[in-house]
Short mmCIF file of C-alpha atoms in Angstrom, two decimals:
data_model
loop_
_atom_site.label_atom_id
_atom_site.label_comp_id
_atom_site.label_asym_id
_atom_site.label_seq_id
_atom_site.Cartn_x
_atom_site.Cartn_y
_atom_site.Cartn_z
CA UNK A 27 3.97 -3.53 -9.91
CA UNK A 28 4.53 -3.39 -6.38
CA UNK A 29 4.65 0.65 -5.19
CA UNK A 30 4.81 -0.13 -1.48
CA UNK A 31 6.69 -2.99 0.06
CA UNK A 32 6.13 -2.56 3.98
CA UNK A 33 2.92 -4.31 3.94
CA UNK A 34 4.12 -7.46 2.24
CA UNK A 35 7.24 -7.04 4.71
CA UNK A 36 5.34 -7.25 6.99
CA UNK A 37 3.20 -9.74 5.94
CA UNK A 38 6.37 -11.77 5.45
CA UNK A 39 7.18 -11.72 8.86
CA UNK A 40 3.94 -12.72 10.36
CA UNK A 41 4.12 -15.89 7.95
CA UNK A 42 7.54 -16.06 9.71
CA UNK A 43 6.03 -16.13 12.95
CA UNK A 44 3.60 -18.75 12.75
CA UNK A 45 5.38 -21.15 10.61
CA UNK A 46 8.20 -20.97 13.52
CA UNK A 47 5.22 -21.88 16.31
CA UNK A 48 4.15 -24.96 13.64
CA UNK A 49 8.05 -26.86 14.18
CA UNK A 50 6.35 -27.72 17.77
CA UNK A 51 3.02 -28.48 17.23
CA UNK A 52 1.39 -31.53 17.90
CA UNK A 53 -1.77 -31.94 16.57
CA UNK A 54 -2.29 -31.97 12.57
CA UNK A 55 -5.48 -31.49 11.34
CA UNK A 56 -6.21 -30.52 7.22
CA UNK A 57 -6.98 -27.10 8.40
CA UNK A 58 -3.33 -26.70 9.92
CA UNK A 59 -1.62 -28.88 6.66
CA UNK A 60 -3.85 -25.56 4.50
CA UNK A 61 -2.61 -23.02 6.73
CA UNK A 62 0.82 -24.31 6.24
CA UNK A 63 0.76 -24.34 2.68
CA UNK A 64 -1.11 -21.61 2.42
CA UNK A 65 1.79 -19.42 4.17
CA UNK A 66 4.69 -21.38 2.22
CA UNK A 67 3.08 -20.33 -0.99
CA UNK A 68 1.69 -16.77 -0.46
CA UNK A 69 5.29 -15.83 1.40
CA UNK A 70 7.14 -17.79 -2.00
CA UNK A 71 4.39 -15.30 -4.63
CA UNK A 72 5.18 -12.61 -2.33
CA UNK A 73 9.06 -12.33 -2.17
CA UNK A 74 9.02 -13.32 -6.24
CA UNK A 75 6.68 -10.35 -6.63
CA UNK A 76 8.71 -7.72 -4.16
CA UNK A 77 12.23 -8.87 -6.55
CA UNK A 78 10.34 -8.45 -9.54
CA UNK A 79 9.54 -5.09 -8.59
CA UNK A 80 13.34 -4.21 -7.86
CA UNK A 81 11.81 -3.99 -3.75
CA UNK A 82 14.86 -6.56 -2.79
CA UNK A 83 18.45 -5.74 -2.04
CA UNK A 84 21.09 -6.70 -4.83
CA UNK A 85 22.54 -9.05 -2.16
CA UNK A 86 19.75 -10.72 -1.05
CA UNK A 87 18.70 -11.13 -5.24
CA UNK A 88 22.01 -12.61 -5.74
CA UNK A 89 21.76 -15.03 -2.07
CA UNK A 90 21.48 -18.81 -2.36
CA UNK A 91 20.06 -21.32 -0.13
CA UNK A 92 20.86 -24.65 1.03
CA UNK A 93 18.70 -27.51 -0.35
CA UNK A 94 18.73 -31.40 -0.48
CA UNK A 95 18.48 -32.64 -4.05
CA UNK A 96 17.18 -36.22 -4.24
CA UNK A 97 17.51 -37.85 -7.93
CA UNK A 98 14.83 -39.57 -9.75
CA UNK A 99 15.20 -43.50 -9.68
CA UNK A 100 11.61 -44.21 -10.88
CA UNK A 101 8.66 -43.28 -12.59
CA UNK A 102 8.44 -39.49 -12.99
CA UNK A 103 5.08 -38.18 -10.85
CA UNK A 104 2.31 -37.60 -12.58
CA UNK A 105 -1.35 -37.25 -11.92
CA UNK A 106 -1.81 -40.97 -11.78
CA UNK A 107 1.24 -41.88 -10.14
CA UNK A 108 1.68 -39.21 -7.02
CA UNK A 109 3.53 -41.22 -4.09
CA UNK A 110 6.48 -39.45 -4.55
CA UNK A 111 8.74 -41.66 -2.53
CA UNK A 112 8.82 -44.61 -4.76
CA UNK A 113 10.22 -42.28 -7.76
CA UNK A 114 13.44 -40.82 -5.74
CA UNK A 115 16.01 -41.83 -4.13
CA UNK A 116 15.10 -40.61 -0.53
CA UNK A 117 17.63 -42.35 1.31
CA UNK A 118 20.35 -40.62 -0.51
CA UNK A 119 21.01 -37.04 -1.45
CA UNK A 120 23.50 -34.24 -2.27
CA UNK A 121 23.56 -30.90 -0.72
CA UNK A 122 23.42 -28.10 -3.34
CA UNK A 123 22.98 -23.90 -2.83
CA UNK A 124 19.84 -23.16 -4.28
CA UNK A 125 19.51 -19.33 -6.06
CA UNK A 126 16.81 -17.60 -4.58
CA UNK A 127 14.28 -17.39 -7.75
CA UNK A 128 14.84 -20.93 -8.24
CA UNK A 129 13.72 -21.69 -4.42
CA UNK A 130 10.56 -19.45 -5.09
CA UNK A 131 10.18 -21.40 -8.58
CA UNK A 132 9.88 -24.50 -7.09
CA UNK A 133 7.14 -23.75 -4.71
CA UNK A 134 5.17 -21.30 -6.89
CA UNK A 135 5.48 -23.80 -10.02
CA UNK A 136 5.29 -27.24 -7.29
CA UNK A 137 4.34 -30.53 -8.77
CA UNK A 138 4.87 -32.03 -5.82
CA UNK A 139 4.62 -30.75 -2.77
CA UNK A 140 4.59 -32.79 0.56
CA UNK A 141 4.83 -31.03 4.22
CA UNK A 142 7.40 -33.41 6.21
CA UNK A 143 8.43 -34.17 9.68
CA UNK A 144 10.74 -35.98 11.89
CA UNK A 145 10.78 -39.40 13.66
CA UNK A 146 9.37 -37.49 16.28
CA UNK A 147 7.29 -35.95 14.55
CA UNK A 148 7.91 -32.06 14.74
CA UNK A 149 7.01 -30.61 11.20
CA UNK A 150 10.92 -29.99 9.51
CA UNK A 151 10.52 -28.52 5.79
CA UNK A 152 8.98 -29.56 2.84
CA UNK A 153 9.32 -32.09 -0.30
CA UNK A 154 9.08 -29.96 -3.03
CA UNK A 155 9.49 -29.91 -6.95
CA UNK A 156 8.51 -28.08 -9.81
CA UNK A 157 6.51 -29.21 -13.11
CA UNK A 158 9.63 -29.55 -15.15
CA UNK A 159 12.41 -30.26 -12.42
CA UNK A 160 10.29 -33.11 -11.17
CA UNK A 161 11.54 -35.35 -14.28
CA UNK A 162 15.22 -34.88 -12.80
CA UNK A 163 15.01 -34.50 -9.29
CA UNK A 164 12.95 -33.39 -6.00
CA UNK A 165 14.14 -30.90 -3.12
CA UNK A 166 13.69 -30.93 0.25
CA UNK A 167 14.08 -27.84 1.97
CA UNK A 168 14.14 -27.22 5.76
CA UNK A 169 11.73 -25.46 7.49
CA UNK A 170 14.53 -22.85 9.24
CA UNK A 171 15.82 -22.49 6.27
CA UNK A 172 12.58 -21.44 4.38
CA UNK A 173 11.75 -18.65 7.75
CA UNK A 174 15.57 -17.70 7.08
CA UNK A 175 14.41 -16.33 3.06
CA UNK A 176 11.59 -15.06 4.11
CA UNK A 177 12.74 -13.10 7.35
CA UNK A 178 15.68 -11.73 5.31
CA UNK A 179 13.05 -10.16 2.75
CA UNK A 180 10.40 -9.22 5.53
CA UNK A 181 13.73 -7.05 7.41
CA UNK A 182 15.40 -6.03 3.82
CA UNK A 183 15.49 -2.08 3.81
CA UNK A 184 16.53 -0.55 0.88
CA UNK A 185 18.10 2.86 1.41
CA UNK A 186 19.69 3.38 -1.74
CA UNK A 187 18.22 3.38 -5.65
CA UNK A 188 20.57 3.88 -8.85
CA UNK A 189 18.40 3.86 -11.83
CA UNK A 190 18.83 4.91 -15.69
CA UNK A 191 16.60 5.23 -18.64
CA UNK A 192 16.79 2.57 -21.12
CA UNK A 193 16.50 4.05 -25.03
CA UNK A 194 13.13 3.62 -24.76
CA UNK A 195 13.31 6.17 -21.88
CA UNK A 196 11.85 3.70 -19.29
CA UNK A 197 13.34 4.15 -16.09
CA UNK A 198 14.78 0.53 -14.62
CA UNK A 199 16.59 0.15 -11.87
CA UNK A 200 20.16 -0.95 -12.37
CA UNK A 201 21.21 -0.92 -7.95
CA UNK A 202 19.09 -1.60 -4.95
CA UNK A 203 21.38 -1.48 -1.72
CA UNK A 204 20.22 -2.44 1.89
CA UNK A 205 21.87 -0.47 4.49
CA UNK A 206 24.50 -2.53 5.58
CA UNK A 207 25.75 -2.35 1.31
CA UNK A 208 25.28 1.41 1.38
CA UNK A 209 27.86 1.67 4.34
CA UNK A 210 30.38 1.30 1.45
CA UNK A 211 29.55 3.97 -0.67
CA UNK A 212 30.36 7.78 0.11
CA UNK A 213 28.59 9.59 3.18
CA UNK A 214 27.52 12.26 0.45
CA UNK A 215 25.72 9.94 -2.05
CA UNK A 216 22.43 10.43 -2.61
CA UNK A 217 19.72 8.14 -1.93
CA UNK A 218 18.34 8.12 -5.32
CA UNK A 219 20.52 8.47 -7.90
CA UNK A 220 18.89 8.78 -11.97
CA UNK A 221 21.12 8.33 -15.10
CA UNK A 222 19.67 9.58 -18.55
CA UNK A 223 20.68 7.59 -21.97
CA UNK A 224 19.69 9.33 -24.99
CA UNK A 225 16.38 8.14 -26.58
CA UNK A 226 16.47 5.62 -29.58
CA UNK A 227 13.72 7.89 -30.86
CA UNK A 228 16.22 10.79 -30.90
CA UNK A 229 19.32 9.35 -31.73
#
């Protein structure tokens, strides 16, 4: 359980940063490929972990991103077989909205996962798919679009709770609004707002 979010906002946002100065940089070395990945998939963990936790806006839970989905033509990766490009169809592709858990899923869970760049080469987004998703299909998402997720979790501010106790009498939490969602609801609600169920146990 995650009790305080800010420093994994935070976090969040200086991942932001330098993946943002990596679009224009020129020289690749492993150590820069590592610190690439190494952001990608601690930023992916982290946001998975802050939604888990109920630390993420309904609306940004429920958001979906845009993705390339390229379909499997040939033999499905495996250990043995990992040059990705001669088992999809790269050439061709169709745009899909990707949910946000499934996004995170794909890095956290990658089979493949392949940094990639343009003709000229300026680092772009990434080749990504997941253990099980990799006999269907790979992704490619764009790097602005990856900063975009991750920004809009690192800047998410929660302002109101609505939670209830289950039968068990575990609290969950059944609303999370950011502030622009709270704008909607009356200027006298309160920030935190609890709703008891009678327990199993004493029913």
């Amino acid at each position: 359980m995650i009790y305080e979010s800010w420093p994994w906002r935070e976090e969040l946002l200086r991942a932001c940063a330098r993946l943002q100065k990596r679009k224009t940089q020129q020289r690749w070395t492993e150590r820069t490929h590592f610190l690439v990945e190494r952001d990608l998939m601690v930023s992916a963990y982290a946001v998975r972990r802050l939604n888990e936790a109920r630390k993420i806006s309904d609306q940004l839970r429920a958001s979906t991103w845009k993705a390339r989905e390229h379909t499997l033509v040939g033999r499905v990766p495996d250990i043995m077989h990992d040059r990705f490009w001669e088992s999809y169809e790269l050439e061709q592709f169709k745009t899909i909205q990707m949910p946000l858990t499934k996004v995170l899923n794909q890095i956290i869970h990658s089979w493949v996962f392949v940094l990639s760049w343009t003709e000229d080469e300026k680092f772009d987004g990434i080749f990504v798919s997941a253990e099980n998703s990799r006999q269907k299909c790979l992704y490619f998402i764009h790097i602005d679009t990856l900063i975009r997720m991750f920004r809009a979790v690192g800047e998410d501010d929660i302002v109101h709770l609505e939670m209830r106790r289950n039968a068990e009498g575990q609290l969950e939490v059944t609303r999370a609004l950011s502030a622009r969602e709270a704008q909607a609801l009356p200027t006298d609600a309160a920030s935190v707002r609890v709703v008891n169920v009678p327990s199993a146990r004493n029913g």
